[in-house]
CSV table of C-alpha atoms in Angstrom, one decimal:
chain,number,residue,atom,x,y,z
A,180,MET,CA,0.0,0.0,0.0
A,181,THR,CA,1.3,3.5,-0.9
A,182,THR,CA,2.1,5.7,2.1
A,183,PRO,CA,0.0,8.9,2.2
A,184,LEU,CA,1.9,12.1,1.6
A,185,ARG,CA,1.3,13.2,5.2
A,186,GLY,CA,3.2,10.1,6.3
A,187,ASN,CA,6.0,10.6,3.8
A,188,ARG,CA,8.8,11.9,6.0
A,189,ASP,CA,11.1,13.0,3.1
A,190,PHE,CA,8.4,14.8,1.3
A,191,ARG,CA,7.5,16.7,4.5
A,192,LEU,CA,11.1,17.7,4.9
A,193,LEU,CA,11.3,18.8,1.2
A,194,TRP,CA,8.1,20.8,1.7
A,195,LEU,CA,9.4,22.5,4.9
A,196,SER,CA,12.8,23.3,3.2
A,197,GLY,CA,11.0,25.1,0.4
A,198,LEU,CA,8.7,26.9,2.8
A,199,PHE,CA,11.7,28.4,4.7
A,200,ALA,CA,13.6,29.3,1.5
A,201,VAL,CA,10.6,30.8,-0.4
A,202,LEU,CA,9.4,32.8,2.5
A,203,GLY,CA,12.8,34.3,3.1
A,204,GLY,CA,13.3,34.9,-0.6
A,205,GLN,CA,10.1,36.7,-0.9
A,206,MET,CA,10.9,39.0,2.0
A,207,SER,CA,14.3,40.0,0.5
A,208,ALA,CA,13.0,40.1,-3.1
A,209,LEU,CA,11.1,43.3,-2.2
A,210,ALA,CA,13.9,44.6,0.0
A,211,LEU,CA,16.7,44.3,-2.6
A,212,PRO,CA,15.5,47.0,-5.1
A,213,LEU,CA,14.4,49.1,-2.1
A,214,LEU,CA,17.9,48.9,-0.8
A,215,VAL,CA,19.4,50.0,-4.1
A,216,LEU,CA,16.9,52.9,-4.3
A,217,ARG,CA,17.8,53.9,-0.7
A,218,GLU,CA,21.5,53.7,-1.3
A,219,THR,CA,21.7,55.3,-4.8
A,220,GLY,CA,18.4,57.2,-5.3
A,221,SER,CA,18.3,55.8,-8.8
A,222,ALA,CA,15.3,53.9,-10.1
A,223,VAL,CA,17.4,52.7,-13.1
A,224,ARG,CA,19.9,51.0,-10.8
A,225,ALA,CA,17.1,49.5,-8.8
A,226,GLY,CA,15.6,48.0,-11.9
A,227,ALA,CA,19.0,46.7,-13.0
A,228,VAL,CA,18.8,44.2,-10.1
A,229,GLY,CA,15.8,42.4,-11.7
A,230,THR,CA,17.4,42.6,-15.1
A,231,VAL,CA,20.6,41.0,-13.9
A,232,SER,CA,18.8,38.2,-12.0
A,233,VAL,CA,16.4,37.3,-14.9
A,234,GLY,CA,19.3,37.4,-17.4
A,235,ALA,CA,21.4,35.1,-15.3
A,236,VAL,CA,18.5,32.7,-14.9
A,237,LEU,CA,17.9,32.5,-18.7
A,238,ILE,CA,21.6,32.0,-19.5
A,239,THR,CA,22.3,29.3,-16.9
A,240,MET,CA,18.9,27.4,-16.9
A,241,LEU,CA,19.9,24.7,-19.4
A,242,PRO,CA,23.4,24.1,-17.8
A,243,GLY,CA,21.7,23.9,-14.4
A,244,GLY,CA,19.5,21.1,-15.6
A,245,VAL,CA,22.6,19.2,-16.8
A,246,MET,CA,24.2,19.6,-13.4
A,247,ALA,CA,21.1,18.3,-11.7
A,248,ASP,CA,21.3,15.1,-13.8
A,249,ARG,CA,25.1,14.7,-13.4
A,250,VAL,CA,25.5,15.1,-9.6
A,251,GLU,CA,23.7,13.2,-6.8
A,252,ARG,CA,20.8,15.6,-6.2
A,253,ARG,CA,20.6,15.8,-2.5
A,254,ARG,CA,24.3,16.6,-2.3
A,255,LEU,CA,23.9,19.2,-5.0
A,256,MET,CA,21.0,20.8,-3.1
A,257,ARG,CA,23.2,21.0,0.0
A,258,VAL,CA,25.9,22.8,-2.0
A,259,CYS,CA,23.3,25.2,-3.3
A,260,ASP,CA,22.0,25.8,0.2
A,261,VAL,CA,25.5,26.7,1.5
A,262,GLY,CA,26.1,29.0,-1.5
A,263,SER,CA,22.8,30.8,-1.0
A,264,LEU,CA,23.4,31.2,2.7
A,265,THR,CA,26.9,32.6,2.1
A,266,VAL,CA,26.0,35.3,-0.3
A,267,VAL,CA,22.8,36.4,1.6
A,268,THR,CA,24.7,36.5,4.9
A,269,ALA,CA,27.4,38.6,3.2
A,270,LEU,CA,24.8,41.1,2.1
A,271,ALA,CA,23.1,41.2,5.5
A,272,VAL,CA,26.4,42.0,7.2
A,273,ALA,CA,27.2,44.7,4.6
A,274,VAL,CA,23.8,46.4,5.0
A,275,TRP,CA,24.1,46.1,8.8
A,276,SER,CA,27.5,47.8,8.7
A,277,GLY,CA,25.9,50.7,6.9
A,278,HIS,CA,27.1,50.3,3.3
A,279,ALA,CA,26.2,47.8,0.6
A,280,PRO,CA,28.2,48.6,-2.6
A,281,MET,CA,26.3,48.2,-5.8
A,282,PRO,CA,28.7,45.5,-7.2
A,283,LEU,CA,28.0,43.3,-4.1
A,284,VAL,CA,24.2,43.8,-4.6
A,285,LEU,CA,24.5,42.7,-8.3
A,286,LEU,CA,26.7,39.8,-7.3
A,287,VAL,CA,24.2,38.6,-4.8
A,288,ALA,CA,21.4,38.9,-7.4
A,289,ALA,CA,23.3,37.1,-10.0
A,290,ALA,CA,24.6,34.4,-7.6
A,291,GLY,CA,21.1,33.8,-6.3
A,292,ALA,CA,19.7,33.4,-9.8
A,293,VAL,CA,22.5,31.0,-10.9
A,294,ILE,CA,22.0,28.9,-7.8
A,295,SER,CA,18.3,28.7,-8.4
A,296,THR,CA,18.8,27.3,-11.9
A,297,VAL,CA,20.7,24.4,-10.4
A,298,TYR,CA,18.7,23.9,-7.2
A,299,ALA,CA,15.2,23.8,-8.8
A,300,PRO,CA,15.8,20.9,-11.2
A,301,ALA,CA,17.6,19.0,-8.5
A,302,VAL,CA,14.6,19.2,-6.2
A,303,PHE,CA,12.3,18.0,-9.0
A,304,GLY,CA,14.5,15.1,-9.6
A,305,LEU,CA,14.7,14.2,-6.0
A,306,MET,CA,10.9,14.5,-5.7
A,307,ARG,CA,10.6,12.0,-8.5
A,308,ALA,CA,12.4,9.5,-6.2
A,309,ILE,CA,10.5,10.5,-3.1
A,310,VAL,CA,6.9,10.7,-4.3
A,311,PRO,CA,5.1,7.8,-6.1
A,312,ALA,CA,3.7,8.5,-9.6
A,313,ASP,CA,0.0,8.3,-8.4
A,314,GLN,CA,0.6,11.0,-5.8
A,315,MET,CA,2.6,13.4,-8.0
A,316,GLY,CA,-0.3,15.7,-8.8
A,317,THR,CA,-1.2,16.1,-5.1
A,318,ALA,CA,2.5,16.7,-4.1
A,319,THR,CA,3.0,19.3,-6.8
A,320,ALA,CA,-0.2,21.1,-5.8
A,321,ARG,CA,0.9,21.2,-2.1
A,322,LEU,CA,4.3,22.7,-3.2
A,323,GLN,CA,2.4,25.3,-5.3
A,324,ALA,CA,0.1,26.2,-2.5
A,325,ARG,CA,3.0,26.6,-0.1
A,326,SER,CA,4.8,28.9,-2.5
A,327,GLN,CA,1.7,31.0,-3.4
A,328,THR,CA,1.1,31.5,0.4
A,329,ALA,CA,4.7,32.7,0.8
A,330,ARG,CA,4.3,35.1,-2.1
A,331,LEU,CA,1.3,36.7,-0.4
A,332,VAL,CA,2.9,36.9,3.1
A,333,GLY,CA,6.6,37.3,2.3
A,334,PRO,CA,6.5,40.8,0.7
A,335,LEU,CA,4.4,42.3,3.5
A,336,VAL,CA,6.7,40.9,6.2
A,337,GLY,CA,9.8,41.9,4.2
A,338,GLY,CA,8.5,45.5,3.8
A,339,ALA,CA,7.7,45.8,7.5
A,340,LEU,CA,11.2,44.4,8.5
A,341,PHE,CA,12.9,46.8,6.0
A,342,GLY,CA,11.1,49.7,7.7
A,343,LEU,CA,12.6,48.7,11.0
A,344,HIS,CA,16.1,48.2,9.6
A,345,PRO,CA,17.2,47.5,5.9
A,346,ALA,CA,19.3,44.5,7.0
A,347,LEU,CA,16.5,42.6,8.7
A,348,PRO,CA,14.9,41.1,5.5
A,349,PHE,CA,18.2,39.7,4.5
A,350,ALA,CA,18.9,38.4,7.9
A,351,ALA,CA,15.5,36.7,7.9
A,352,GLU,CA,16.3,35.1,4.5
A,353,ALA,CA,19.6,33.9,5.9
A,354,LEU,CA,17.8,32.3,8.8
A,355,GLY,CA,15.3,30.7,6.4
A,356,LEU,CA,18.1,29.3,4.3
A,357,LEU,CA,19.8,27.9,7.4
A,358,LEU,CA,16.6,26.1,8.4
A,359,SER,CA,16.2,24.9,4.8
A,360,THR,CA,19.7,23.5,4.9
A,361,VAL,CA,18.9,21.5,8.0
A,362,CYS,CA,15.8,20.1,6.4
A,363,VAL,CA,17.6,19.0,3.3
A,364,ALA,CA,20.4,17.4,5.4
A,365,LEU,CA,17.7,15.2,7.1
A,366,VAL,CA,16.3,13.9,3.9
A,367,ARG,CA,17.2,10.2,3.6
A,368,THR,CA,16.4,9.6,-0.1
A,369,ARG,CA,19.3,9.7,-2.5
A,370,SER,CA,19.1,9.9,-6.3
A,371,ARG,CA,21.6,8.0,-8.4
A,372,ALA,CA,24.3,10.2,-9.9
A,373,ARG,CA,24.4,9.8,-13.7
A,374,ALA,CA,28.0,8.9,-14.5
A,375,LYS,CA,28.6,9.4,-18.2
A,376,ALA,CA,31.6,10.0,-20.3
A,377,GLY,CA,32.0,13.1,-22.4
A,378,ALA,CA,31.9,16.9,-21.8
A,379,VAL,CA,29.4,17.9,-19.2
A,380,PHE,CA,28.1,21.0,-21.1
A,381,SER,CA,28.3,19.6,-24.6
A,382,ARG,CA,25.6,20.5,-27.1
A,383,ARG,CA,24.2,17.0,-26.7
A,384,GLU,CA,23.8,17.4,-23.0
A,385,LEU,CA,22.4,21.0,-23.1
A,386,THR,CA,19.8,20.0,-25.7
A,387,ALA,CA,18.8,16.6,-24.3
A,388,GLY,CA,15.8,18.1,-22.4
A,389,LEU,CA,14.7,20.1,-25.4
A,390,THR,CA,15.0,17.0,-27.6
A,391,PHE,CA,12.9,14.9,-25.3
A,392,LEU,CA,10.2,17.5,-25.2
A,393,TRP,CA,10.3,18.0,-29.0
A,394,GLY,CA,10.0,14.2,-29.5
A,395,LEU,CA,6.6,14.0,-27.8
A,396,PRO,CA,4.0,15.8,-29.8
A,397,TYR,CA,1.7,16.5,-26.9
A,398,LEU,CA,4.5,18.0,-24.7
A,399,ARG,CA,5.8,20.0,-27.7
A,400,THR,CA,2.4,21.5,-28.6
A,401,VAL,CA,1.4,22.4,-25.0
A,402,LEU,CA,4.7,24.0,-24.1
A,403,LEU,CA,4.9,26.0,-27.3
A,404,VAL,CA,1.3,27.2,-27.2
A,405,PHE,CA,0.2,27.1,-23.6
A,406,GLY,CA,3.7,27.8,-22.2
A,407,LEU,CA,4.9,30.3,-24.7
A,408,GLY,CA,1.9,31.8,-26.4
A,409,MET,CA,-0.4,32.0,-23.4
A,410,ASN,CA,2.3,33.3,-21.1
A,411,PHE,CA,3.1,36.1,-23.5
A,412,ALA,CA,-0.5,37.0,-24.1
A,413,PHE,CA,-1.6,36.8,-20.5
A,414,GLY,CA,1.3,38.9,-19.5
A,415,ALA,CA,0.2,41.6,-22.0
A,416,LEU,CA,-3.4,41.3,-20.7
A,417,THR,CA,-2.6,41.8,-17.0
A,418,PHE,CA,-0.2,44.6,-17.7
A,419,THR,CA,-2.9,46.3,-19.8
A,420,ALA,CA,-5.4,45.9,-16.9
A,421,LEU,CA,-2.8,47.2,-14.4
A,422,THR,CA,-2.1,50.3,-16.5
A,423,ALA,CA,-5.6,51.0,-17.7
A,424,PHE,CA,-7.2,50.7,-14.3
A,425,SER,CA,-4.6,52.8,-12.6
A,426,ASP,CA,-5.8,56.0,-14.4
A,427,GLY,CA,-2.5,56.6,-16.1
A,428,GLY,CA,-0.6,56.2,-12.9
A,429,THR,CA,-2.6,58.7,-10.9
A,430,SER,CA,-4.2,56.0,-8.8
A,431,GLY,CA,-2.9,52.5,-7.8
A,432,ILE,CA,-6.1,51.2,-6.3
A,433,GLY,CA,-7.6,49.7,-9.5
A,434,GLY,CA,-4.4,48.2,-10.7
A,435,GLY,CA,-3.4,47.0,-7.2
A,436,PHE,CA,-6.8,45.2,-6.9
A,437,VAL,CA,-6.2,43.4,-10.2
A,438,LEU,CA,-2.7,42.2,-9.1
A,439,THR,CA,-4.1,41.1,-5.7
A,440,CYS,CA,-6.8,39.1,-7.5
A,441,VAL,CA,-4.1,37.4,-9.7
A,442,SER,CA,-2.2,36.3,-6.6
A,443,ALA,CA,-5.4,35.2,-4.9
A,444,GLY,CA,-6.5,33.2,-8.0
A,445,ALA,CA,-3.1,31.4,-8.0
A,446,LEU,CA,-3.4,30.5,-4.4
A,447,ALA,CA,-7.0,29.3,-4.8
A,448,GLY,CA,-6.0,27.1,-7.8
A,449,ALA,CA,-3.1,25.5,-5.7
A,450,LEU,CA,-5.5,24.7,-2.9
A,451,LEU,CA,-8.2,23.4,-5.3
A,452,ALA,CA,-5.9,21.2,-7.3
A,453,PRO,CA,-5.5,18.2,-4.9
A,454,ARG,CA,-9.3,17.8,-4.8
A,455,ILE,CA,-9.8,17.4,-8.6
A,456,GLY,CA,-6.7,15.3,-9.6
A,457,PRO,CA,-5.2,17.7,-12.2
A,458,ASP,CA,-2.8,15.1,-13.5
A,459,ARG,CA,-5.8,13.0,-14.7
A,460,HIS,CA,-7.5,15.9,-16.5
A,461,SER,CA,-4.6,18.1,-17.6
A,462,ARG,CA,-5.7,18.5,-21.3
A,463,LEU,CA,-9.3,19.4,-20.3
A,464,LEU,CA,-7.9,21.9,-17.8
A,465,ILE,CA,-5.6,23.4,-20.3
A,466,VAL,CA,-8.3,23.9,-22.9
A,467,ALA,CA,-10.6,25.4,-20.3
A,468,THR,CA,-7.9,27.8,-19.2
A,469,CYS,CA,-7.3,29.0,-22.7
A,470,TRP,CA,-10.9,29.7,-23.5
A,471,THR,CA,-11.5,31.3,-20.1
A,472,CYS,CA,-8.6,33.8,-20.9
A,473,VAL,CA,-10.3,34.6,-24.2
A,474,ALA,CA,-13.5,35.3,-22.4
A,475,ALA,CA,-11.7,37.4,-19.9
A,476,ALA,CA,-10.2,39.6,-22.6
A,477,GLY,CA,-13.6,40.1,-24.2
A,478,VAL,CA,-15.3,40.9,-20.9
A,479,MET,CA,-12.5,43.5,-20.0
A,480,ALA,CA,-12.8,45.1,-23.4
A,481,TRP,CA,-16.6,45.4,-23.1
A,482,VAL,CA,-17.0,46.2,-19.4
A,483,GLY,CA,-13.9,48.1,-18.4
A,484,GLN,CA,-14.3,48.0,-14.6
A,485,PRO,CA,-11.5,47.1,-12.2
A,486,LEU,CA,-13.8,44.8,-10.1
A,487,VAL,CA,-14.8,42.8,-13.2
A,488,ALA,CA,-11.2,42.7,-14.5
A,489,GLY,CA,-9.9,41.5,-11.2
A,490,LEU,CA,-12.4,38.7,-10.9
A,491,MET,CA,-11.8,37.5,-14.4
A,492,CYS,CA,-8.0,37.5,-13.9
A,493,ALA,CA,-8.5,35.6,-10.6
A,494,LEU,CA,-10.5,33.0,-12.5
A,495,CYS,CA,-7.9,32.7,-15.2
A,496,MET,CA,-5.1,32.3,-12.7
A,497,CYS,CA,-7.0,29.7,-10.7
A,498,LEU,CA,-7.6,27.5,-13.7
A,499,SER,CA,-4.1,28.2,-15.0
A,500,THR,CA,-2.5,27.1,-11.8
A,501,VAL,CA,-4.5,23.9,-11.7
A,502,ALA,CA,-3.7,23.1,-15.3
A,503,SER,CA,0.0,23.9,-14.8
A,504,ILE,CA,0.1,21.6,-11.8
A,505,GLY,CA,-1.5,18.8,-13.9
A,506,PHE,CA,0.9,19.3,-16.8
A,507,LEU,CA,4.0,19.4,-14.5
A,508,SER,CA,2.9,16.3,-12.7
A,509,LYS,CA,2.5,14.5,-16.0
A,510,LEU,CA,5.8,15.8,-17.2
A,511,LEU,CA,7.6,14.5,-14.2
A,512,VAL,CA,6.0,11.1,-14.5
A,513,VAL,CA,6.7,10.5,-18.2
A,514,THR,CA,10.3,11.8,-18.1
A,515,PRO,CA,13.0,9.1,-17.6
A,516,GLU,CA,14.5,9.5,-14.1
A,517,GLU,CA,18.0,10.2,-15.4
A,518,ARG,CA,16.8,13.1,-17.5
A,519,VAL,CA,14.4,14.9,-15.2
A,520,GLY,CA,16.7,17.8,-14.4
A,521,ARG,CA,17.4,18.7,-18.1
A,522,VAL,CA,13.7,18.3,-19.1
A,523,GLN,CA,12.5,20.4,-16.2
A,524,SER,CA,15.1,23.1,-17.0
A,525,ALA,CA,14.2,23.0,-20.7
A,526,ALA,CA,10.5,23.4,-19.9
A,527,GLY,CA,11.1,26.3,-17.6
A,528,PHE,CA,13.4,28.0,-20.1
A,529,LEU,CA,10.8,28.1,-22.9
A,530,SER,CA,8.0,29.3,-20.5
A,531,SER,CA,10.2,32.0,-19.1
A,532,MET,CA,11.9,33.5,-22.1
A,533,VAL,CA,8.8,35.3,-23.5
A,534,GLN,CA,7.4,36.6,-20.2
A,535,PRO,CA,9.4,39.9,-20.1
A,536,PHE,CA,8.0,40.8,-23.5
A,537,GLY,CA,4.3,40.4,-22.6
A,538,PRO,CA,4.1,43.7,-20.6
A,539,LEU,CA,6.0,45.5,-23.3
A,540,ALA,CA,3.5,44.3,-25.9
A,541,GLY,CA,0.6,45.3,-23.7
A,542,GLY,CA,2.0,48.7,-23.2
A,543,ALA,CA,2.5,49.2,-26.9
A,544,LEU,CA,-1.1,48.2,-27.7
A,545,LEU,CA,-2.4,50.4,-25.0
A,546,THR,CA,-0.5,53.4,-26.3
A,547,ALA,CA,-1.4,52.8,-29.9
A,548,PHE,CA,-5.1,51.8,-29.7
A,549,GLY,CA,-6.4,52.5,-26.2
A,550,ALA,CA,-7.6,50.1,-23.5
A,551,ARG,CA,-10.6,48.6,-25.3
A,552,TRP,CA,-8.7,47.6,-28.5
A,553,ALA,CA,-5.7,46.5,-26.5
A,554,PHE,CA,-7.9,44.0,-24.6
A,555,ALA,CA,-9.6,42.9,-27.9
A,556,LEU,CA,-6.4,42.4,-29.8
A,557,THR,CA,-4.8,40.5,-26.9
A,558,GLY,CA,-8.0,38.4,-26.9
A,559,CYS,CA,-7.4,37.5,-30.6
A,560,VAL,CA,-3.9,36.2,-29.7
A,561,LEU,CA,-5.4,34.2,-26.8
A,562,ALA,CA,-8.1,32.8,-29.1
A,563,LEU,CA,-5.5,31.6,-31.6
A,564,SER,CA,-3.7,29.8,-28.9
A,565,ALA,CA,-6.9,28.3,-27.6
A,566,LEU,CA,-7.9,27.0,-31.1
A,567,VAL,CA,-4.5,25.3,-31.5
A,568,VAL,CA,-4.7,23.6,-28.1
A,569,THR,CA,-8.3,22.5,-28.7
A,570,PHE,CA,-8.1,21.2,-32.2
A,571,ALA,CA,-4.5,20.3,-33.0
A,572,PRO,CA,-4.2,16.5,-33.3
A,573,SER,CA,-0.9,16.6,-31.4
A,574,ALA,CA,-2.6,18.2,-28.4
A,575,ARG,CA,-5.2,15.5,-28.1
A,576,THR,CA,-3.2,12.5,-27.0
A,577,GLU,CA,-1.5,12.7,-23.6
A,578,PRO,CA,1.6,10.5,-22.9
A,579,SER,CA,0.5,8.0,-20.3
A,580,ALA,CA,3.6,5.9,-19.6
A,581,PRO,CA,7.2,6.6,-18.9
A,582,ALA,CA,8.7,7.6,-22.3
A,583,GLY,CA,11.6,5.2,-22.2
A,584,PRO,CA,13.4,2.8,-19.9
A,585,ALA,CA,15.5,3.8,-17.0
A,586,GLU,CA,18.7,3.6,-19.1
A,587,ALA,CA,17.3,5.0,-22.3
A,588,PRO,CA,20.0,6.1,-24.8
A,589,GLU,CA,20.6,9.8,-25.2
A,590,PRO,CA,19.6,11.4,-28.5
A,591,ALA,CA,22.5,12.8,-30.5
A,592,THR,CA,21.0,16.2,-31.4
A,593,GLY,CA,17.8,18.1,-31.0
A,594,PRO,CA,16.0,21.3,-31.7
A,595,ALA,CA,15.2,23.9,-29.1
A,596,GLY,CA,12.1,23.2,-27.1
A,597,GLU,CA,10.5,24.5,-23.9
A,598,ALA,CA,11.3,25.3,-20.4
A,599,ASP,CA,8.3,25.8,-13.9
A,600,GLY,CA,8.8,26.9,-14.0
A,601,ALA,CA,8.9,29.2,-12.5
A,602,GLY,CA,10.2,28.6,-12.3
A,603,PRO,CA,11.4,29.3,-11.8
A,604,ALA,CA,8.2,27.5,-10.7
A,605,ALA,CA,5.6,26.0,-13.2
A,606,PRO,CA,6.9,25.4,-16.6
A,607,ALA,CA,3.6,26.1,-18.4
A,608,GLY,CA,0.6,28.3,-18.1
A,609,PRO,CA,-0.1,32.0,-18.1
A,610,GLY,CA,0.9,34.3,-15.2
A,611,HIS,CA,3.8,32.4,-13.8
A,612,PRO,CA,6.8,34.7,-13.7
A,613,PRO,CA,10.4,33.6,-14.3
A,614,ALA,CA,12.7,32.9,-11.4
A,615,ALA,CA,14.1,36.1,-9.8
A,616,ALA,CA,17.1,36.8,-7.7
A,617,ARG,CA,16.3,34.4,-4.9
A,618,ARG,CA,16.5,30.7,-5.0
A,619,ALA,CA,13.6,29.0,-6.8
A,620,VAL,CA,12.0,25.7,-5.6
A,621,PRO,CA,9.2,23.6,-7.1
A,622,GLY,CA,6.0,25.4,-7.1
A,623,ASP,CA,7.7,28.7,-6.9
């Protein structure tokens, strides 16, 4: 008989490890740009922190997946823990002493981003060894619920601590990383290191995850359309709503309400997912999410009220979160164990690479055509994605069994494919941002 998740000691430790890390990371994620703004008075330099971290994530995401498959994953996670703890502690000490030089801040942002690209696929690989396949959907949903809760609570606590002293959010993150390190050290499960001859970062190794995704039509279609297209269009939609309902920047109430609804919808989806078995209905949920986003764009174009826009965005994010959990669970189950790290990184890479351009497109449409037409044109892009996911033959047949034996041979070459998330945390679905400066874990 399969042990329930609540009785799975290693899963509980993995869950707690992520809780401490994500909560601390969310506290300092708000504090880091505020620190730069306080030290330099430059909004441009404050924005550079996010640019550096996102750029570092996209550059190192595929190599991070290779590392997660080459090194015993629990050991790799402990190394990442120590690295994260070291850089965050150095920043906390510098801020406490009264001066945090900009190079140190950028170094911390870049180091945290690089560490996240190694840590996240390692955790996914270890979770594959800890959680039985029939419990993967529930486990992924619980990780997502944990991270969404931390996203709601963390920035508020971080802002309050920053108001007391700028060093406190970083000290709190260091404490969270220390507790996370202890939890990882107590995990008993080990994953087998993949000893293989040849260069670690060869083209074959870096593209192995992309090749695997491209070779399964369902994964390829969903990641390209739901992961890329929907992420881009939904990013444009939410930015348009944020800008349009903030009265040109004179009021933050309407836009803030929309963003709050997005976060609330993501949390509701994570809490709802275990009750409906998203891994068993992933295609239906993906189709429903796509058409709900189309309807949301049409309603926002027609009604134009912040309350209605917020509720529609919350519904979209709720469905998207459930669908993404279902897709990620299926992805973990069908991926050969020795390739989990590279496949997860590849999926996160594709999903993340277009997200920075969604708000840019939304702003351009809003400037050129006004709010109503911006919503309508974005809805057309969403409708095109929905049509492909609904009617494309490749999107109708889900892979239902592991796609290869435990020692499946590596393909020689392969085209570029997809890439958690979020990322980053969820590798498919609208509204899931790419990993930022702090360490990412499953569900983040």
